[in-house]
Coordinates of C-alpha atoms in Angstrom, one line a residue:
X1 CA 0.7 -1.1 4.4
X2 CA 0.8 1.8 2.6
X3 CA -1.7 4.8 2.0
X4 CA -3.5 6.2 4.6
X5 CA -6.3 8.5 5.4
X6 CA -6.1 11.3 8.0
X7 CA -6.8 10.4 11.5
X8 CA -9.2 13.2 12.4
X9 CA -8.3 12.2 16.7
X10 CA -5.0 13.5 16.4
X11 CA -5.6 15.8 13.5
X12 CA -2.1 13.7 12.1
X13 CA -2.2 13.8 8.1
X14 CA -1.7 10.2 7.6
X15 CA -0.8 8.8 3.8
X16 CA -3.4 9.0 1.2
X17 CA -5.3 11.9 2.3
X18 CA -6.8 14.4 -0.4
X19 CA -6.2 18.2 0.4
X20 CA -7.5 19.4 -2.8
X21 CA -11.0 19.3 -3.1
X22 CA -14.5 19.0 -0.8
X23 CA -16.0 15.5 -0.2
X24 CA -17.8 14.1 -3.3
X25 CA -19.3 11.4 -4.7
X26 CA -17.9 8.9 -7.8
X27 CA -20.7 7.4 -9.9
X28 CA -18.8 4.8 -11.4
X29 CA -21.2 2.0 -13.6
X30 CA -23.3 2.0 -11.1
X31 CA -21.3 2.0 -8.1
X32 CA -20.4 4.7 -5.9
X33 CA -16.9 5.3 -4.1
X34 CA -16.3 7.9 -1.7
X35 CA -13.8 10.2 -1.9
X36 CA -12.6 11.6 1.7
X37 CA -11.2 15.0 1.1
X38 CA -11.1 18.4 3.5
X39 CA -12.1 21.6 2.1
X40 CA -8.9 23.0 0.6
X41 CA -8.4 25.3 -2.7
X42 CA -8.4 23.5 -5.9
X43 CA -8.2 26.7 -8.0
X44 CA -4.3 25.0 -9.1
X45 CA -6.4 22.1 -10.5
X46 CA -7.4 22.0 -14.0
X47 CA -11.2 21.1 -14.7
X48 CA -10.6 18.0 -16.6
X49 CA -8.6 16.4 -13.3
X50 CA -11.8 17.5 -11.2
X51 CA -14.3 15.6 -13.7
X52 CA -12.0 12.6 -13.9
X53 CA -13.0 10.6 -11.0
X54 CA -16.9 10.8 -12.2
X55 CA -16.2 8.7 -15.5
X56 CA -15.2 5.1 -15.9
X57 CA -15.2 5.6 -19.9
X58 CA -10.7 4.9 -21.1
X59 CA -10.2 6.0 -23.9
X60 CA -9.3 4.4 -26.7
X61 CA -5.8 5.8 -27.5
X62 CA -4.5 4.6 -24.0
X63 CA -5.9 0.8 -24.4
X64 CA -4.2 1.1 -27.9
X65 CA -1.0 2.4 -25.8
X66 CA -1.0 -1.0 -23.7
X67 CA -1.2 -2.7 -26.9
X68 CA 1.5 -1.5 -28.5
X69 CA 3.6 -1.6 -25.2
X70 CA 3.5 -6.1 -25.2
X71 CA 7.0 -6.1 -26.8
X72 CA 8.1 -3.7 -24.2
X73 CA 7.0 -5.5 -21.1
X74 CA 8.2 -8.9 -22.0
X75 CA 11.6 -7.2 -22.0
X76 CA 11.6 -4.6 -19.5
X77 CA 9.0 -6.1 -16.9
X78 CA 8.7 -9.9 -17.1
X79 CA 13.1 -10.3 -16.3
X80 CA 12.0 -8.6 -13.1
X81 CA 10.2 -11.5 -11.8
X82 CA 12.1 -14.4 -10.2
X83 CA 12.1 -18.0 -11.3
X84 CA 10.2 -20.1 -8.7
X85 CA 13.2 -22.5 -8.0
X86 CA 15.3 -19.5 -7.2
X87 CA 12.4 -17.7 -5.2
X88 CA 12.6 -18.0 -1.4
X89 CA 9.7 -19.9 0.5
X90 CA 8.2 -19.6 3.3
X91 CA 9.5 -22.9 5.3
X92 CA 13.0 -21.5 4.4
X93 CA 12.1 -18.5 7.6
X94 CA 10.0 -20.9 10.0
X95 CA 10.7 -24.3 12.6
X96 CA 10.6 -27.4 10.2
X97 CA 7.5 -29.5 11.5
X98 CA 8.8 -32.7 9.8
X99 CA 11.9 -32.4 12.1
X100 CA 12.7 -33.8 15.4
X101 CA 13.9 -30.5 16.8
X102 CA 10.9 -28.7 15.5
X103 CA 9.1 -28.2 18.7
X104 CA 12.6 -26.7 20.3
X105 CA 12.5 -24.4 17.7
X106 CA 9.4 -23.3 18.3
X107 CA 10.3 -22.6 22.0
X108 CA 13.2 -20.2 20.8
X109 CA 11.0 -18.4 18.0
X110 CA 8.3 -17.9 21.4
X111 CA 11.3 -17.0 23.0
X112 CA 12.4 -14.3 20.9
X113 CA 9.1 -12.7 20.3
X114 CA 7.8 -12.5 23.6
X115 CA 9.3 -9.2 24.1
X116 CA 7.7 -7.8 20.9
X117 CA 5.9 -4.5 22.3
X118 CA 1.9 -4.8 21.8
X119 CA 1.7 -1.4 19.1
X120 CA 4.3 -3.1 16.6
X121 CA 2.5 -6.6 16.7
X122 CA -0.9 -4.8 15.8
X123 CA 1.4 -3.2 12.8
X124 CA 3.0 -6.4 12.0
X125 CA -0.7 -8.3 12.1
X126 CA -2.0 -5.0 9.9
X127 CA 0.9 -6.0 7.7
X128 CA -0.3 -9.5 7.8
X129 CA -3.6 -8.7 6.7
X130 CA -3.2 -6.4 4.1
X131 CA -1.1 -9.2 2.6
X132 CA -3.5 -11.6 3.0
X133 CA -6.1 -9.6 1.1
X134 CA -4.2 -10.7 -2.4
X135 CA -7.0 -11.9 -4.0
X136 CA -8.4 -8.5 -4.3
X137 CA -5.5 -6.8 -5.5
X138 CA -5.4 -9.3 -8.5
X139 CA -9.2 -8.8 -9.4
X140 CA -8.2 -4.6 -8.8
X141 CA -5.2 -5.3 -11.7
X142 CA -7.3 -7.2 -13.7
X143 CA -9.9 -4.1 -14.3
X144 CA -7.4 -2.0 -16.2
X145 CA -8.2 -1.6 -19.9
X146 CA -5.9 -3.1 -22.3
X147 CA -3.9 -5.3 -19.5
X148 CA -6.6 -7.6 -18.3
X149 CA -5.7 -11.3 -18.3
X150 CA -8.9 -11.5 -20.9
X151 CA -8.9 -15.8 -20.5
X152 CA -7.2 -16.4 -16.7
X153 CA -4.9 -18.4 -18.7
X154 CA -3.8 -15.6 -21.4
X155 CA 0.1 -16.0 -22.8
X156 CA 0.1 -11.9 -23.4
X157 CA 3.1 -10.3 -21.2
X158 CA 0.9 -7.9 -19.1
X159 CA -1.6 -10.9 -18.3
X160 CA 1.8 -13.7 -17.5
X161 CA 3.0 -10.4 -15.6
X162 CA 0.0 -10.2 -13.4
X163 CA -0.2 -14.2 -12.3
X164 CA 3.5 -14.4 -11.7
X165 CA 3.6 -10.9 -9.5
X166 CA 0.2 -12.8 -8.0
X167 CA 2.0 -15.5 -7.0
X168 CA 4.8 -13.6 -5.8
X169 CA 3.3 -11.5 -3.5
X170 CA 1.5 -14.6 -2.3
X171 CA 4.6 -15.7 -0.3
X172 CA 4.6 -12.5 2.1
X173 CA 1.0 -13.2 3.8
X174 CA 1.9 -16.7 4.0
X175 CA 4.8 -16.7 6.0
X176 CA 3.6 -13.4 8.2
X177 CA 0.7 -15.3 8.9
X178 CA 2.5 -18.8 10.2
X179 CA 5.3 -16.7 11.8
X180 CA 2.9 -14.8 14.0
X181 CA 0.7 -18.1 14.4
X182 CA 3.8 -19.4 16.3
X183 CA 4.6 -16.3 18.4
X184 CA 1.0 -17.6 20.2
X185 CA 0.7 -14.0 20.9
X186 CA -2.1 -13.4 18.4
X187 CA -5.9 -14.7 18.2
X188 CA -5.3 -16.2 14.6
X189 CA -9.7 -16.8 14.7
X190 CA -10.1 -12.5 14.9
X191 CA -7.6 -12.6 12.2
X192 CA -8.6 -14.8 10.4
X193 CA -12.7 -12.8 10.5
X194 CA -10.6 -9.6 9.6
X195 CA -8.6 -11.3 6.3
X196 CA -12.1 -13.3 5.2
X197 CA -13.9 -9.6 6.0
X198 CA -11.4 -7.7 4.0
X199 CA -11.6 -10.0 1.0
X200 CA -15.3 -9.8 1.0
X201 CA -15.5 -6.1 1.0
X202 CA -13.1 -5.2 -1.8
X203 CA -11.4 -2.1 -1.8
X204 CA -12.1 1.6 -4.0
X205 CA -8.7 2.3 -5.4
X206 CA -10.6 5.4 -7.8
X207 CA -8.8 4.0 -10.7
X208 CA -11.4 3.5 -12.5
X209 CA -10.3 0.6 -15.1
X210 CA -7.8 3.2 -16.4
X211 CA -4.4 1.4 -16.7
X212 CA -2.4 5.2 -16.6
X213 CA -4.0 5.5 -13.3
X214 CA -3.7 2.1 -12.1
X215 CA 0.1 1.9 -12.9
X216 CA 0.2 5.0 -10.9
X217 CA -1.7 3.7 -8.0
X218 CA 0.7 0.1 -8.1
X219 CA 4.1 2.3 -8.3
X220 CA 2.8 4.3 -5.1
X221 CA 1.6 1.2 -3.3
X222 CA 4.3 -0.9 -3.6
X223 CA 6.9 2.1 -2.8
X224 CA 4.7 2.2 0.9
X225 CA 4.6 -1.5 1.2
X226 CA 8.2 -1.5 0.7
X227 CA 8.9 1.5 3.2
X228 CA 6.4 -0.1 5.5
X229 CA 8.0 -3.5 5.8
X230 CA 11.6 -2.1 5.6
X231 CA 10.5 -0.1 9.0
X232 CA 9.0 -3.4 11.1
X233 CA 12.4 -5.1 9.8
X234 CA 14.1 -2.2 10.9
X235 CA 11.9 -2.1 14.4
X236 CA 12.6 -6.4 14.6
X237 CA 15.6 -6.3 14.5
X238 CA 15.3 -3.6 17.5
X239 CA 13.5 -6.0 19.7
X240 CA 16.1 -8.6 19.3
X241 CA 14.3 -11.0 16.8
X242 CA 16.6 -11.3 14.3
X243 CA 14.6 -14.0 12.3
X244 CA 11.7 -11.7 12.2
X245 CA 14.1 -9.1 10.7
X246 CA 15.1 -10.9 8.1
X247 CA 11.7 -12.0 7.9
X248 CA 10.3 -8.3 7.1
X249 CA 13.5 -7.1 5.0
X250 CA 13.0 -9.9 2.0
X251 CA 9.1 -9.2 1.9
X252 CA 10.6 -5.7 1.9
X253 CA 13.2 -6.6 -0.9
X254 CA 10.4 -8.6 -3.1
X255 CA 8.0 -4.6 -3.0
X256 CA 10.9 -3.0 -4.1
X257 CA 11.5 -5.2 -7.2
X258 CA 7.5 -5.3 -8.1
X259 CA 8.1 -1.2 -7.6
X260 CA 10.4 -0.7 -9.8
X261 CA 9.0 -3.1 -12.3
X262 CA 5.7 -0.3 -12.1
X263 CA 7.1 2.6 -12.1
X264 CA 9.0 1.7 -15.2
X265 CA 5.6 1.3 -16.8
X266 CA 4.7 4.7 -15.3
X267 CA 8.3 5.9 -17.1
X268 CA 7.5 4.8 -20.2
X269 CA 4.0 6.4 -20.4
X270 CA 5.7 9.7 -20.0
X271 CA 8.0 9.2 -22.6
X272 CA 5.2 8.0 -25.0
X273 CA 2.1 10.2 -24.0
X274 CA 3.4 13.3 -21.1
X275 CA 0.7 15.2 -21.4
X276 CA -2.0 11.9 -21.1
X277 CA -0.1 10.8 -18.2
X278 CA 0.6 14.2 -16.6
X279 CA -3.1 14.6 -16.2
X280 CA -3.4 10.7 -14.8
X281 CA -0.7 12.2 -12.0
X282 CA -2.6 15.2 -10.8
X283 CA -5.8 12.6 -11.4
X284 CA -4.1 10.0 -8.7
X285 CA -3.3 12.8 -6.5
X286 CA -6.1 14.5 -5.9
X287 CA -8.3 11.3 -5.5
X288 CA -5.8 10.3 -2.7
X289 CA -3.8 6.8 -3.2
X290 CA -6.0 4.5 -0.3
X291 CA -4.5 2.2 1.6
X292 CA -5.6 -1.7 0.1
X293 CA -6.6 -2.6 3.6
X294 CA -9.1 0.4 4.2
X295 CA -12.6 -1.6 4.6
X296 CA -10.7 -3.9 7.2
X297 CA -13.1 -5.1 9.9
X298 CA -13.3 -8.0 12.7
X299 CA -16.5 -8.0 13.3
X300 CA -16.5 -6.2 16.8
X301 CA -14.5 -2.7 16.5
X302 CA -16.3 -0.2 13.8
X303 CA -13.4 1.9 14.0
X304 CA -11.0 -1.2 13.1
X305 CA -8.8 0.7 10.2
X306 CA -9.0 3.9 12.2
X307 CA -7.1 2.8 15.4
X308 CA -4.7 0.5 13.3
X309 CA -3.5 3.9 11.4
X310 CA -3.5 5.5 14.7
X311 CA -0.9 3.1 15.9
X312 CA 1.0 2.7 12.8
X313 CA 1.4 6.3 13.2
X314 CA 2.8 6.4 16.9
X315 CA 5.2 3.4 16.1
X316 CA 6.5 5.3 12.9
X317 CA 6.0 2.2 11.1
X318 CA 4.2 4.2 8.0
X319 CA 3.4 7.9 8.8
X320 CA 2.7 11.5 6.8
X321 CA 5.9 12.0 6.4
X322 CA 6.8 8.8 4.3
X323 CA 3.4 9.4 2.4
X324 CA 5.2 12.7 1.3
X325 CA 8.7 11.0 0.4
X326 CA 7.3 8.5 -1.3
X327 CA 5.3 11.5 -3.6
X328 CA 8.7 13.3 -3.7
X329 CA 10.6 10.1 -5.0
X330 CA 8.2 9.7 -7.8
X331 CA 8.1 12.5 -9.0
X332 CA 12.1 13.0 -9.3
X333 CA 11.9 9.3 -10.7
X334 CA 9.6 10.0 -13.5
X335 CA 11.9 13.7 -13.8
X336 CA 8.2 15.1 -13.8
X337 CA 9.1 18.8 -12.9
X338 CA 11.6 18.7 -15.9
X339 CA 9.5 17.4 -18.5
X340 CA 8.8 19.7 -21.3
X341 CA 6.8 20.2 -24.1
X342 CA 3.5 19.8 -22.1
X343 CA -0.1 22.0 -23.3
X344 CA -2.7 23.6 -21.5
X345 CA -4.2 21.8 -18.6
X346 CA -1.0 19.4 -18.7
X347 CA 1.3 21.7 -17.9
X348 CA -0.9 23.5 -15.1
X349 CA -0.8 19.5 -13.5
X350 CA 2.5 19.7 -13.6
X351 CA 3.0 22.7 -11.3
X352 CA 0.2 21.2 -9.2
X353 CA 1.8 18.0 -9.0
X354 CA 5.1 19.3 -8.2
X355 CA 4.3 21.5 -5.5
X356 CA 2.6 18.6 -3.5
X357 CA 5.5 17.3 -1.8
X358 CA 6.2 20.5 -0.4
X359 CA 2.8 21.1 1.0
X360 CA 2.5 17.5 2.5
X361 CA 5.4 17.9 4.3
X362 CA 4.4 21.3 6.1
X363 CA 1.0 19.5 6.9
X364 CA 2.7 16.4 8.3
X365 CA 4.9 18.7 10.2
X366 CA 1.7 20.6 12.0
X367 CA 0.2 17.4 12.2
X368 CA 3.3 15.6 13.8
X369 CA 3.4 19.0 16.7
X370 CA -0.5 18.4 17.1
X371 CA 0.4 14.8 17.7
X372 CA 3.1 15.0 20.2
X373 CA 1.1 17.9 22.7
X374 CA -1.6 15.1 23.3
X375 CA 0.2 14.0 25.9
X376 CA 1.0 10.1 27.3
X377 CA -2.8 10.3 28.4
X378 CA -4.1 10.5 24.7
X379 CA -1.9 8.0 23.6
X380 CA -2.5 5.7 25.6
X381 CA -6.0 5.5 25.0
X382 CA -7.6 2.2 25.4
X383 CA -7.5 0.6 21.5
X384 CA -8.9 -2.8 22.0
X385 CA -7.5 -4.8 19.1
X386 CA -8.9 -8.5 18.5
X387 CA -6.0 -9.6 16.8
X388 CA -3.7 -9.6 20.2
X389 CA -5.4 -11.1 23.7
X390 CA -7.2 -8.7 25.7
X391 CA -4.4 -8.5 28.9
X392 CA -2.3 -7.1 25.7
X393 CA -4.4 -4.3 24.3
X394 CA -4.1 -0.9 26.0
X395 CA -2.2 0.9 24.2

């Protein structure tokens, strides 16, 4: 989980929404992408940020960057990933069906998920599925300029760094997946439609094959995945399921490690090319960082995505004001608001970009007061969810 966009129902702010500029268009080779936006003043925004999004062309210079930058990464990025035989597995968190107890242990996991309140299991399962959707997130990496595993099979260190990360991340859908298969609280086939939909549709990250703004989009994303699982380990552990805790806080532990491994690259662009990567920021921000799961669909409920932010919202699992943190910590990570030296248009992104935080936070704020006078009627508003039985899904 992760980015969101605003849930016009409650008027709540939710991650990933753009405040800066009217709805438009995005002709990229041939393909168009939306970009969801209110009317808001973008006179802070300098022009080149605004004509950004409508190109696909990287130039040069930056692919030459990512070049250069292979010596760098197998020795800042690649130590970041684990060895599989020191890697945790899936089957180390779940019963053991080659054992004789196997079935008992399945009766105590039941046993400590059956209390599991309806709202958190439609976050954990939208947790689930976002995972799930790694294929997508693989193809997404492999459009950035200059870092594309150019052969599926290429020895460089960004392409070794995007397989390995791959398979890393392949571990947390996999176990979510079996772990809820087990509760028997779930309907693994609506599931199952969502994941195969989600894969099939793809997602619009507005990145646009440029690697500044793609390392930019993967240090936000795996900040909110690691917020996001840290809160349903947080929530677990509330509920009394221990295992599930744990469960949520290592997938948690594996985001942070693959965030810190991006936002090092993100580091290092600044100290090489500010006033390039200054203007990739504002870029980022003003295009809104989506959520990966955003074109999610079962096959029944058109307004899928919408209700699952609705109730990631109310649970606090992911919500405007961890959107706005999660700005605020990369910015003081990167030390954007001290950097000097920066020209024109640069440093005008700059003062945009660090007077964001401050103005997400005011609007998650209003949007959190609008939230809270709806009343118990409004929020609990008949959701009908797929993914948990239909006694379970008023919520």
């Amino acid at each position: 989980m992760h980015a969101q966009e605003p849930n016009m129902e409650t008027g709540v702010s939710l991650p990933g929404t753009s405040l800066l500029a009217p709805r438009a268009s995005v002709r990229c080779s041939g393909s168009v992408a939306f970009v969801a936006a209110r009317e808001v003043d973008v006179s802070g925004l300098p022009r080149t940020i605004e004509s950004a999004s409508r190109k696909c062309y990287v130039a040069p210079e930056k692919v030459q960057v990512f070049k250069s930058l292979e010596g760098w990464a197998e020795e800042k990025m690649l130590p970041l990933l684990k060895p599989v035989n020191k890697c945790w597995q899936p089957q180390d968190f779940l019963p053991d069906s080659s054992s004789d107890g196997f079935m008992d242990e399945v009766v105590d996991l039941r046993q400590r998920t059956k209390e599991l309140p309806r709202d958190y299991l439609v976050c954990l399962v939208g947790d689930m599925i976002t995972e799930e959707a790694l294929p997508t997130y693989q193809t997404v990496l492999n459009t950035f300029e200059g870092v594309r595993d150019e052969t599926g099979g290429s020895a460089s260190p960004w392409a070794t760094w995007i397989r390995a990360w791959t398979a890393e991340e392949n571990r947390h859908g996999d176990l979510l997946n079996k772990y809820l298969y087990l509760t028997g609280r779930v309907n693994m086939r609506a599931i199952e439609k969502t994941i195969q939909n989600l894969i099939g549709a793809g997602m619009a990250t507005h990145i646009d094959n440029d690697p500044y703004n793609g390392f930019i989009y993967t240090s936000f994303q795996e900040r909110a995945t690691f917020v996001s699982h840290g809160n349903t380990a947080r929530f677990a552990k509330e509920y009394g399921d221990s295992q599930l805790a744990t469960i949520c806080g290592i997938i948690a532990s594996d985001e942070k490690r693959h965030e810190i491994a991006y936002t090092r690259v993100v580091e290092k662009l600044f100290e090489l090319d500010p006033n390039g990567t200054m203007l990739a920021l504002a870029n980022m921000m003003q295009k809104k960082i989506t959520m990966p799961a955003h074109l999610m669909h079962d096959g029944e409920n058109e307004n899928l995505f919408e209700d699952y932010k609705f109730v990631a919202q109310k649970c606090k699992v992911y919500t405007a004001h961890d959107y706005s943190n999660i700005m605020e910590h990369l910015i003081e990570a990167w030390k954007v608001g001290s950097l000097g030296g920066l020209r024109g248009e640069a440093q005008r992104a700059q003062d945009y970009v660090c007077n964001l935080p401050a103005r997400f936070q005011r609007l998650a704020e209003r949007s959190e007061e609008r939230f809270g006078k709806l009343g118990t009627h409004a929020l609990h508003k008949n959701r009908e969810f797929s993914w948990i039985f239909k006694d379970e899904t008023s919520l």
